[in-house]
PDB file of C-alpha atoms and ligand atoms in Angstrom:
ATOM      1  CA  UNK A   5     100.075  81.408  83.159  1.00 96.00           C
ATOM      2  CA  UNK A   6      98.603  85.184  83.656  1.00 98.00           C
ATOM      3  CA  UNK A   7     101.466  87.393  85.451  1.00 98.00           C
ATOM      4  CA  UNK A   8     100.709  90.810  87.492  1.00 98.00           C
ATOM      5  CA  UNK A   9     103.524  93.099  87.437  1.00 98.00           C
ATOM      6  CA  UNK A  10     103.072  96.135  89.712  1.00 98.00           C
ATOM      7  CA  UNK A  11     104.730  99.345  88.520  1.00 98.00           C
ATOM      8  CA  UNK A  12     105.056 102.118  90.139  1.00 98.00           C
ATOM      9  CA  UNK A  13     105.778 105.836  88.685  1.00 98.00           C
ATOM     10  CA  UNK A  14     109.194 107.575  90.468  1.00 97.00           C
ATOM     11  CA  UNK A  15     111.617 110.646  90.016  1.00 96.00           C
ATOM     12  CA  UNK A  16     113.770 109.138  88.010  1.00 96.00           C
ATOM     13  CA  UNK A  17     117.189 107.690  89.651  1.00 95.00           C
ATOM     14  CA  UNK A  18     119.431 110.059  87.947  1.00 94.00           C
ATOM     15  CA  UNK A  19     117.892 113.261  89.280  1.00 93.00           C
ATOM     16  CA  UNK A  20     118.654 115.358  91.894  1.00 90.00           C
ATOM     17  CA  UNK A  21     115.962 115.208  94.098  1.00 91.00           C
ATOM     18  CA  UNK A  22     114.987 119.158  95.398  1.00 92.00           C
ATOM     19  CA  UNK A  23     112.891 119.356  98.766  1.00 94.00           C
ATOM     20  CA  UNK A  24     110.141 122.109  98.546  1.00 95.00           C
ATOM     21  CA  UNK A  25     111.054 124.944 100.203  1.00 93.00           C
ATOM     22  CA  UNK A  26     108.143 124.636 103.171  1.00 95.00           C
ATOM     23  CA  UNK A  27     109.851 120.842 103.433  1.00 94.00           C
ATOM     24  CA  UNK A  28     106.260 119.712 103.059  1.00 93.00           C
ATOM     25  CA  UNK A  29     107.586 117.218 100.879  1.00 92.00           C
ATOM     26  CA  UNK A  30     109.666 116.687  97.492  1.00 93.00           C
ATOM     27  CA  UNK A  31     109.507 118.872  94.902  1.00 94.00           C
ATOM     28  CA  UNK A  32     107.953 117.410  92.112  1.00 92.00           C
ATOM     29  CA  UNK A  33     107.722 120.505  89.285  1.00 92.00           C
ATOM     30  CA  UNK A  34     109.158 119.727  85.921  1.00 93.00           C
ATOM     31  CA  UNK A  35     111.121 116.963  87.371  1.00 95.00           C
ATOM     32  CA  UNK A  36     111.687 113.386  85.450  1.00 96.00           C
ATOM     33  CA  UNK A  37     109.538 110.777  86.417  1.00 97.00           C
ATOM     34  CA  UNK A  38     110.559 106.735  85.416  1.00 97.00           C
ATOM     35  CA  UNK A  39     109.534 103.293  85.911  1.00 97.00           C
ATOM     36  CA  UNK A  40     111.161 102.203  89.470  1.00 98.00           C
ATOM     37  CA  UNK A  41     113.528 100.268  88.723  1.00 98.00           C
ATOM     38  CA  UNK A  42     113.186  97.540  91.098  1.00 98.00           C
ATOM     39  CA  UNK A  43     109.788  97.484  88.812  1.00 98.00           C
ATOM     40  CA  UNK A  44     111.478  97.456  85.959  1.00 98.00           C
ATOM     41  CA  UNK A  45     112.939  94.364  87.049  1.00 98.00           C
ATOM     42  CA  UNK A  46     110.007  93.284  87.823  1.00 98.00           C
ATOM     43  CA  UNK A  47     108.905  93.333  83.994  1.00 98.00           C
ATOM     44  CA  UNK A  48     111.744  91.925  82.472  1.00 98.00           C
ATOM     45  CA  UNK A  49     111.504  88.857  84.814  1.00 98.00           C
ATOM     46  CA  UNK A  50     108.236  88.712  83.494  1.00 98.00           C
ATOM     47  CA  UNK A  51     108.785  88.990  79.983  1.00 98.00           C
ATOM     48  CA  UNK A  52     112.023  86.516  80.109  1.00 98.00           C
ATOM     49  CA  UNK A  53     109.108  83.645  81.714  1.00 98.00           C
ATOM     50  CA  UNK A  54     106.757  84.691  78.663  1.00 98.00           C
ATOM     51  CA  UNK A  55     109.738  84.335  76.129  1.00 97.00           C
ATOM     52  CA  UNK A  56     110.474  81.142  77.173  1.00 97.00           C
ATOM     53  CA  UNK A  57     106.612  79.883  76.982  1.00 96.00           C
ATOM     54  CA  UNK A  58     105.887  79.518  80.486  1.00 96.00           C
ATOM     55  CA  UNK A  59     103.667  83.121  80.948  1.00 97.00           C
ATOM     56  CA  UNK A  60     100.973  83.714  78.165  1.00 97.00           C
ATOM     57  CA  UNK A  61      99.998  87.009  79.100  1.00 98.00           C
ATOM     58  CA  UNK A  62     101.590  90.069  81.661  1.00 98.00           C
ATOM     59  CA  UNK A  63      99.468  92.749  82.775  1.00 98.00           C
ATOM     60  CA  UNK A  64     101.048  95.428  84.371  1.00 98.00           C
ATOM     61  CA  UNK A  65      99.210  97.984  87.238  1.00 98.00           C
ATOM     62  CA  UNK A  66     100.203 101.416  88.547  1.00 98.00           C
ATOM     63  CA  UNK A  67      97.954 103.213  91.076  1.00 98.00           C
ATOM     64  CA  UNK A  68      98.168 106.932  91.130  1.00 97.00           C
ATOM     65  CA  UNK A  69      97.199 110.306  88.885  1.00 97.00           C
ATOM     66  CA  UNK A  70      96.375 109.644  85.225  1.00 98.00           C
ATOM     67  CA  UNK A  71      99.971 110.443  84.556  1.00 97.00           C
ATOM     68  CA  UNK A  72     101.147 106.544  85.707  1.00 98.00           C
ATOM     69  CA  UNK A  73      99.487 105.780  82.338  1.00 98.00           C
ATOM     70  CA  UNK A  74     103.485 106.688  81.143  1.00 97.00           C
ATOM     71  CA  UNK A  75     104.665 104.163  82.966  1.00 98.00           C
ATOM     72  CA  UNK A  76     102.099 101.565  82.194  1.00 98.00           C
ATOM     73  CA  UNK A  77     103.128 102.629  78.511  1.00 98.00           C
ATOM     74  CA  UNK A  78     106.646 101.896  79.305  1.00 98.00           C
ATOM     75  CA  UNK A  79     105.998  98.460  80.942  1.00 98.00           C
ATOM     76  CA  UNK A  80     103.713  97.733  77.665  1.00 98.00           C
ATOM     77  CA  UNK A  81     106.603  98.946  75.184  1.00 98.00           C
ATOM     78  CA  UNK A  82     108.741  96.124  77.271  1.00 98.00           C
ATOM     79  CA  UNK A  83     106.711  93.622  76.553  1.00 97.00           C
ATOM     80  CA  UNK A  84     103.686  93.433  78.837  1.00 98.00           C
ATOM     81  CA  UNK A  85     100.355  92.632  77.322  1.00 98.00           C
ATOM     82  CA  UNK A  86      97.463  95.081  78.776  1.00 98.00           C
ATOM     83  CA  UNK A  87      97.803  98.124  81.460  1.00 98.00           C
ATOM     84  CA  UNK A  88      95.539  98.673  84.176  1.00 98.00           C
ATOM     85  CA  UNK A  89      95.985 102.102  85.710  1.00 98.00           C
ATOM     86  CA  UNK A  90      94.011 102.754  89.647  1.00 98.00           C
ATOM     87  CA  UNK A  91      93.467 106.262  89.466  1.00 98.00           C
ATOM     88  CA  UNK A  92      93.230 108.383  92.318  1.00 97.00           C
ATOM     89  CA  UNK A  93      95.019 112.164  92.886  1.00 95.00           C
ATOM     90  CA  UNK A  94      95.138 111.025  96.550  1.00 92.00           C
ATOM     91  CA  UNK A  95      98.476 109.651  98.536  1.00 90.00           C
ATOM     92  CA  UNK A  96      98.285 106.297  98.495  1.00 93.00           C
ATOM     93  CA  UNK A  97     100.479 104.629 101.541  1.00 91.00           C
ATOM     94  CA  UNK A  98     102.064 101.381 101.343  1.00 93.00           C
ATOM     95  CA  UNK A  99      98.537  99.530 102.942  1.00 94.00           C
ATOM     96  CA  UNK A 100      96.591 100.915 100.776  1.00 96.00           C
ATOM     97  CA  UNK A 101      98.094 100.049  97.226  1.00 97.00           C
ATOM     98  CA  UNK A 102      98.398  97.004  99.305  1.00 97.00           C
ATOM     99  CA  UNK A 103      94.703  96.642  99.099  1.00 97.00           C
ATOM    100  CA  UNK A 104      93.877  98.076  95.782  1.00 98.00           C
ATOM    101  CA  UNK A 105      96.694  95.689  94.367  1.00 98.00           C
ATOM    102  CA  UNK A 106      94.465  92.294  96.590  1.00 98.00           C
ATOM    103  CA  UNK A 107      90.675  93.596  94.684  1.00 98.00           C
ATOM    104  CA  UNK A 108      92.848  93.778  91.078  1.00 98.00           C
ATOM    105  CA  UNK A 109      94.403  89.830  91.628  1.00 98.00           C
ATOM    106  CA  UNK A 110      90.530  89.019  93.222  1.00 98.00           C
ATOM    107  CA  UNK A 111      89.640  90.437  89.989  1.00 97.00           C
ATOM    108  CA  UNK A 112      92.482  89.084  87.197  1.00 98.00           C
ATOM    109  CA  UNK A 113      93.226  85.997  89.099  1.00 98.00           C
ATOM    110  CA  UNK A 114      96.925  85.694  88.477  1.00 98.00           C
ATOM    111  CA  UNK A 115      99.153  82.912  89.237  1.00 98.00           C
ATOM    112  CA  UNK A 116     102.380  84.978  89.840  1.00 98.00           C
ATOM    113  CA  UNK A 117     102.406  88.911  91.186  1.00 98.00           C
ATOM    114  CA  UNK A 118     105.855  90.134  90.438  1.00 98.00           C
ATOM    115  CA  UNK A 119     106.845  93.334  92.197  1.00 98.00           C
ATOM    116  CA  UNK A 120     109.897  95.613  93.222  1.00 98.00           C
ATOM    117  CA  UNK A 121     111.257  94.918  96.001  1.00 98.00           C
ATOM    118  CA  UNK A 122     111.370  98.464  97.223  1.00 97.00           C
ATOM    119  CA  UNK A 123     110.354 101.788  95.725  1.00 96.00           C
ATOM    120  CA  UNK A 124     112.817 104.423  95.636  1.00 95.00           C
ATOM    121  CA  UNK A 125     110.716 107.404  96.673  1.00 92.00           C
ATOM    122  CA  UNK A 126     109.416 106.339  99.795  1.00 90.00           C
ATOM    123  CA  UNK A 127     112.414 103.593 100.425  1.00 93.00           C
ATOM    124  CA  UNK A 128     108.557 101.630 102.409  1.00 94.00           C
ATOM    125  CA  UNK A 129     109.812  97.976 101.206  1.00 96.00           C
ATOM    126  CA  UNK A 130     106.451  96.735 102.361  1.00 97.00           C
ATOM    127  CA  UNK A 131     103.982  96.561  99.528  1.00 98.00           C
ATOM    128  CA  UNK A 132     104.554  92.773  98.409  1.00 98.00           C
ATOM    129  CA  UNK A 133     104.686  91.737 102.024  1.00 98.00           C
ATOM    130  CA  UNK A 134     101.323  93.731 102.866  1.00 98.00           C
ATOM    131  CA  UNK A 135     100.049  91.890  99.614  1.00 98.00           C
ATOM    132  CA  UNK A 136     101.010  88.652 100.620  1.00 98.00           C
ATOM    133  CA  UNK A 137      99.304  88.847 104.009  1.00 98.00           C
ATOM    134  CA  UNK A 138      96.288  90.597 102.812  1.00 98.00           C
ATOM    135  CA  UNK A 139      95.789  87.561 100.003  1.00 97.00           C
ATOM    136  CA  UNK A 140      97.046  84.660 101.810  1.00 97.00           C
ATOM    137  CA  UNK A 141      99.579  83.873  98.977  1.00 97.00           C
ATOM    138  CA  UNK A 142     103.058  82.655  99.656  1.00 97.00           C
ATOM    139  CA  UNK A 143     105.765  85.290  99.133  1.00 98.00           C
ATOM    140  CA  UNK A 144     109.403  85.064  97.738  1.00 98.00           C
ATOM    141  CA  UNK A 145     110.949  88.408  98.682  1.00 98.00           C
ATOM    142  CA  UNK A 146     114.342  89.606  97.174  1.00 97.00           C
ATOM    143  CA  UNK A 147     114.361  87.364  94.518  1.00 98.00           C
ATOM    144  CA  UNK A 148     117.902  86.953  92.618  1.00 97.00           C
ATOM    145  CA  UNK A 149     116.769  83.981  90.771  1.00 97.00           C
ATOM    146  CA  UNK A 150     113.058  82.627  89.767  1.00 98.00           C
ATOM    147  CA  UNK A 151     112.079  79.333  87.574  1.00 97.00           C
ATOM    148  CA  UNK A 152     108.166  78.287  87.147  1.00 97.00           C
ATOM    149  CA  UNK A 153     107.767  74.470  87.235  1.00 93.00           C
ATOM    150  CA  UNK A 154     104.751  72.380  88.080  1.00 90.00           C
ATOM    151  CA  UNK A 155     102.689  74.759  89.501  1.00 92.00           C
ATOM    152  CA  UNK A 156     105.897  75.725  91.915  1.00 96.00           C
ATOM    153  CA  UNK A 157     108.073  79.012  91.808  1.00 97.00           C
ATOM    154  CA  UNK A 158     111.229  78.366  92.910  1.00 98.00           C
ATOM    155  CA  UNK A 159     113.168  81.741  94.212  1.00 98.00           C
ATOM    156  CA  UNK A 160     116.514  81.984  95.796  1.00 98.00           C
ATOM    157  CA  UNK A 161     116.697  85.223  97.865  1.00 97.00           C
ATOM    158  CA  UNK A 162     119.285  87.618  98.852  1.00 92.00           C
ATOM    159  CA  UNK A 163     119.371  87.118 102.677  1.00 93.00           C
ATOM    160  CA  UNK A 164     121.744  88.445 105.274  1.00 91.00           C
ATOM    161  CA  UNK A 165     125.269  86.596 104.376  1.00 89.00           C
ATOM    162  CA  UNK A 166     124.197  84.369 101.565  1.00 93.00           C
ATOM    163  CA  UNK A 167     121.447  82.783  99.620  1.00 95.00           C
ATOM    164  CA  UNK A 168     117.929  81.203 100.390  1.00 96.00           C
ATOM    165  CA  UNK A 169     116.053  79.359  98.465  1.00 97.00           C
ATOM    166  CA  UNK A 170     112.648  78.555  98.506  1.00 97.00           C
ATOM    167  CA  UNK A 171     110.147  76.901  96.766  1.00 98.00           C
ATOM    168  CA  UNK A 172     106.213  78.949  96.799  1.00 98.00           C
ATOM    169  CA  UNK A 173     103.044  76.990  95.899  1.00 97.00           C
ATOM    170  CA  UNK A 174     100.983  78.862  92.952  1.00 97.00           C
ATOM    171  CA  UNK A 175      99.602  81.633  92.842  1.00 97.00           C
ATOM    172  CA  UNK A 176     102.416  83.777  94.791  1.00 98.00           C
ATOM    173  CA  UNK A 177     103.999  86.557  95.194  1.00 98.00           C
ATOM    174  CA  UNK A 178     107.533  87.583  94.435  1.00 98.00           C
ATOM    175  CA  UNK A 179     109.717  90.998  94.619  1.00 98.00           C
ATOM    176  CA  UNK A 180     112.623  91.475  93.216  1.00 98.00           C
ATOM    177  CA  UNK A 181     116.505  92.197  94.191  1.00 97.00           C
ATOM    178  CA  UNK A 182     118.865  94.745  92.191  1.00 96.00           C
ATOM    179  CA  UNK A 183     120.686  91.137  90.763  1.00 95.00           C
ATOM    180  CA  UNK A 184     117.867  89.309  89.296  1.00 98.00           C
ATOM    181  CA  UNK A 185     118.103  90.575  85.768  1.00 98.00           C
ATOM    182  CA  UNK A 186     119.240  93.160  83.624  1.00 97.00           C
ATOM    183  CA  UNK A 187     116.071  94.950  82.143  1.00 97.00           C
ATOM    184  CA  UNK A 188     116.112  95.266  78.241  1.00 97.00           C
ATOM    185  CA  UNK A 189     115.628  98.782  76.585  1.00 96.00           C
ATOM    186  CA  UNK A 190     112.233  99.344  74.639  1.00 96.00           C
ATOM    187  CA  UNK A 191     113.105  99.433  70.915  1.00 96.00           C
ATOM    188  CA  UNK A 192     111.087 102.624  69.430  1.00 97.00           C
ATOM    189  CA  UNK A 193     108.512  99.718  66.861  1.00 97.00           C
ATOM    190  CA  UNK A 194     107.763  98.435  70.713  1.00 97.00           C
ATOM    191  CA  UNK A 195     107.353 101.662  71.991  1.00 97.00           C
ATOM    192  CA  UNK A 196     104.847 102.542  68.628  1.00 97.00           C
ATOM    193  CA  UNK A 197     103.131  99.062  69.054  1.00 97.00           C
ATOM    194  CA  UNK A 198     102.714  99.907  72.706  1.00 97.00           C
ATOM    195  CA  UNK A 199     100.251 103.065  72.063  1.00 96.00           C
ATOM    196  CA  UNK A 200      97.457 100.787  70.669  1.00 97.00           C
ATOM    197  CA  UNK A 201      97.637  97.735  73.738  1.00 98.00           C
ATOM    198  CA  UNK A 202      94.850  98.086  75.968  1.00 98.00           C
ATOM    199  CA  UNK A 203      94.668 100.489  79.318  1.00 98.00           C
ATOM    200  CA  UNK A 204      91.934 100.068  81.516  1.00 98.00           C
ATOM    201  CA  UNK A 205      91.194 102.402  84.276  1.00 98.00           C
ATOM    202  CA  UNK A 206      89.521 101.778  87.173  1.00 98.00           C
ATOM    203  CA  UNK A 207      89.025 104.168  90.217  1.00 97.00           C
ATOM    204  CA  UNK A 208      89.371 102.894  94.168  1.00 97.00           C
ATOM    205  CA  UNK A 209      85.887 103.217  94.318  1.00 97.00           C
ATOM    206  CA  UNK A 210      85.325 100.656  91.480  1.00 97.00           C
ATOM    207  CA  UNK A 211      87.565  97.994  93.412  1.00 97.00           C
ATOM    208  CA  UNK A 212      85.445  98.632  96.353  1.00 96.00           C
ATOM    209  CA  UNK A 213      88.344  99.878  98.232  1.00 96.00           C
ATOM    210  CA  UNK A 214      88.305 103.201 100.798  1.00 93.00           C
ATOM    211  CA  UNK A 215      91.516 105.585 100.205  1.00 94.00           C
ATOM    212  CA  UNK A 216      92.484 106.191 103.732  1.00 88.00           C
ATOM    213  CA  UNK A 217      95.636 108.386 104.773  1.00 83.00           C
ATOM    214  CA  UNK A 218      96.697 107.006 108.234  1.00 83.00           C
ATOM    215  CA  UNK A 219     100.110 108.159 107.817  1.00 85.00           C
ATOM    216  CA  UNK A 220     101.573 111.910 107.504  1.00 87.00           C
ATOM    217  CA  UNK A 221     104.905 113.107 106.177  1.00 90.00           C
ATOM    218  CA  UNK A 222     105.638 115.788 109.109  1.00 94.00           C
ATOM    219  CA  UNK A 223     108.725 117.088 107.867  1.00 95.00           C
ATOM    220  CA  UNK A 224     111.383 116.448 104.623  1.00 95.00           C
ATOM    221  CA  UNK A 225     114.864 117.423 104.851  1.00 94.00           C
ATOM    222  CA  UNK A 226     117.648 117.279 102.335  1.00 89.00           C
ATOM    223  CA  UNK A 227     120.887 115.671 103.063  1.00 86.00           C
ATOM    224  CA  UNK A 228     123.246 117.969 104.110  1.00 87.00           C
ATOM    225  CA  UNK A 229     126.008 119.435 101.679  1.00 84.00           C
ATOM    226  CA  UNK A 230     129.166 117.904 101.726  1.00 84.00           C
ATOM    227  CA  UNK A 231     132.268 119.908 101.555  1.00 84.00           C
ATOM    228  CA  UNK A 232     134.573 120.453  98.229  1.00 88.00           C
ATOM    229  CA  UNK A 233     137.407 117.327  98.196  1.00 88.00           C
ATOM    230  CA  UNK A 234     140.978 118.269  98.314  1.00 90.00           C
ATOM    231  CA  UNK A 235     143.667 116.539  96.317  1.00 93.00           C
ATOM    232  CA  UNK A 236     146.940 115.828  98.482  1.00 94.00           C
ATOM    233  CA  UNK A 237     150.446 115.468  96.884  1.00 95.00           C
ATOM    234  CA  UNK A 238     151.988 112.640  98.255  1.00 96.00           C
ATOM    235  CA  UNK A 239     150.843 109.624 100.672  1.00 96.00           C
ATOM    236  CA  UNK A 240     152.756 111.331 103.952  1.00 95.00           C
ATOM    237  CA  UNK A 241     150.102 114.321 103.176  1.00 95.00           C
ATOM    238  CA  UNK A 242     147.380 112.434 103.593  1.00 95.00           C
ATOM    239  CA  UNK A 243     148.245 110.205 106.358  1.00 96.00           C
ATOM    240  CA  UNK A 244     149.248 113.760 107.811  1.00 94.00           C
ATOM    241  CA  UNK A 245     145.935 114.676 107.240  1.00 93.00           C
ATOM    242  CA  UNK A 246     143.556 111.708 108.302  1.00 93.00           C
ATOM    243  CA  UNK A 247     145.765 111.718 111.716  1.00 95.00           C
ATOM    244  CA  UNK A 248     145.635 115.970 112.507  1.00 93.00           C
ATOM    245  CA  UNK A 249     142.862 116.929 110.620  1.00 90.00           C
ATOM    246  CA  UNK A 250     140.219 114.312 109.949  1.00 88.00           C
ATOM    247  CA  UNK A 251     141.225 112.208 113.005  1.00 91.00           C
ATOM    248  CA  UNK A 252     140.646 109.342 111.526  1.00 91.00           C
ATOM    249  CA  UNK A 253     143.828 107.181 112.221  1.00 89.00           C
TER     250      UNK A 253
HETATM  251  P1  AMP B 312     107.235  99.867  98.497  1.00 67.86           P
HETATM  252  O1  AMP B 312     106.621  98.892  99.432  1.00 67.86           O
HETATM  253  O2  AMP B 312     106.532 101.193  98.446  1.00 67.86           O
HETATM  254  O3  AMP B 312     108.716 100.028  98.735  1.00 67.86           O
HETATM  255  O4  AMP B 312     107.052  99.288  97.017  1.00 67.86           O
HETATM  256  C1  AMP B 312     107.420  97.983  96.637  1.00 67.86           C
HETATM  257  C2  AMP B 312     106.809  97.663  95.305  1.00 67.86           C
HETATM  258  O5  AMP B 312     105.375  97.738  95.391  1.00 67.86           O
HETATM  259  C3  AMP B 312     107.166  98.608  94.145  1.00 67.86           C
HETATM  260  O6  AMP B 312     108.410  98.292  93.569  1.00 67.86           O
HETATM  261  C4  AMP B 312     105.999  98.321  93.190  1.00 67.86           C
HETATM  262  O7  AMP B 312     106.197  97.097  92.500  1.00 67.86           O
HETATM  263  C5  AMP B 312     104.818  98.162  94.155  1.00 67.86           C
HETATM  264  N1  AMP B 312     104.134  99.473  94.325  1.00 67.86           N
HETATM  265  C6  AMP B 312     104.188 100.306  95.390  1.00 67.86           C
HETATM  266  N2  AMP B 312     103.439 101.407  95.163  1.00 67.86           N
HETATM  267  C7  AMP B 312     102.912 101.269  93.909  1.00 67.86           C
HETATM  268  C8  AMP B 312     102.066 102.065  93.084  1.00 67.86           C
HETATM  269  N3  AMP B 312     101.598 103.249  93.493  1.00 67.86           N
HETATM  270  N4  AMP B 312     101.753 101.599  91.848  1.00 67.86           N
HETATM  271  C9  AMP B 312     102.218 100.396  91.429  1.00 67.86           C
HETATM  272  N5  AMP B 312     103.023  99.607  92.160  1.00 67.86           N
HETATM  273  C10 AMP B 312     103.363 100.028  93.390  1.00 67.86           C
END
């Protein structure tokens, strides 16, 4: 069983993230970039069904600037088998890695596209869905829990107040929720071994696919700055407070 993994290169979680100051967009200069991590999920689920003999090979794909070949690297070092990077310098929107991601499974043929469920720079929480429509596959979003049997996924998703599960003919598509796994660390031999695994690269234009831009980021604004805390002596103080002050009580 061939497995996609889509991974997709971030600021990483633990920075602060600095708007430019035109608020044309988020500053990007020296900042450090990551795997998302809803993608790294998405690897280790992959990995875990190879481990246990059910994939035989993961590729994983990033579309963006030559520098995503980091994170294919990363995905690679985790265990995945061969990178393909989609380069383009342009911004790609959520319909349009959407489409580049349907011409590479027309091309590899998978039986399961794992993806994030959500990416954490643009917060879109669209791309598998787009996928899914765009291919015709059957899609198991927010996945907390996938098994591969008889041609059959099986994936119980986080839904509003509880748990669905559902069971997706093959090929499909699943993304993945914050609880489906805990990713592994790459061990520095993996990360070695990793360098010489194979990277493609293929441009838009290859996959036959037209980089349009039908959406614009008009403005970007950073969350405003909280105030400084204040430590209270006793209990009275700060029901004192929360009543005449915050007016929360
Ligand atoms: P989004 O719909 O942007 O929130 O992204 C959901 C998921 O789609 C991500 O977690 C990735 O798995 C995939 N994805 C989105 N954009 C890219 C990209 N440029 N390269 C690779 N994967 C992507």
């Amino acid at each position: 069983m061939k497995i996609l993994v889509a991974v997709k290169r971030v600021i990483d979680y633990n920075v602060k993230v600095r708007v430019k100051a035109d608020q044309s967009d988020v500053d990007l200069t020296n900042v450090k970039m990551a795997i998302n991590p809803f993608c790294e999920i998405a690897v280790e689920e992959a990995v875990r069904l190879k481990e246990k003999g059910i994939a035989t090979e993961i590729i994983a794909v990033s579309l963006g600037t030559k520098a995503c070949q980091e994170q294919i690297r990363t995905a690679l070092a985790l265990g995945a088998d061969r990178g393909i990077l989609v380069e383009s310098d342009e911004r790609l929107g959520a319909l349009t890695v959407a489409k580049l991601l349907k011409a590479v499974v027309d091309e590899e043929k998978p039986d399961l596209v794992i993806l994030g469920k959500q990416s954490i720079d643009s917060d879109n929480n669209q791309t598998g869905q787009m996928l899914a429509a765009l291919s015709g596959m059957a899609q198991g979003t927010f996945a907390s829990e996938v098994t591969v049997e008889d041609g059959k996924a099986s994936v119980t998703r986080e839904v509003d107040g509880g748990l669905q599960t559902v069971s997706l003919s093959l090929p499909a598509i699943v993304t993945t929720d914050l609880r489906l796994n805990e990713p592994r660390y790459a061990s520095l031999p993996n990360i070695m071994k990793a360098k010489r695994k194979p990277l493609d690269t293929k441009t838009p234009a290859d996959l036959g696919v037209e980089v349009t831009n039908s959406l614009t980021t008009v403005k970007v604004t950073a969350p405003e700055e909280r105030s400084a805390g204040i430590k209270v002596a006793s209990v009275e103080e700060l029901i004192e407070k929360l009543k005449n002050e915050a007016k929360v009580i």
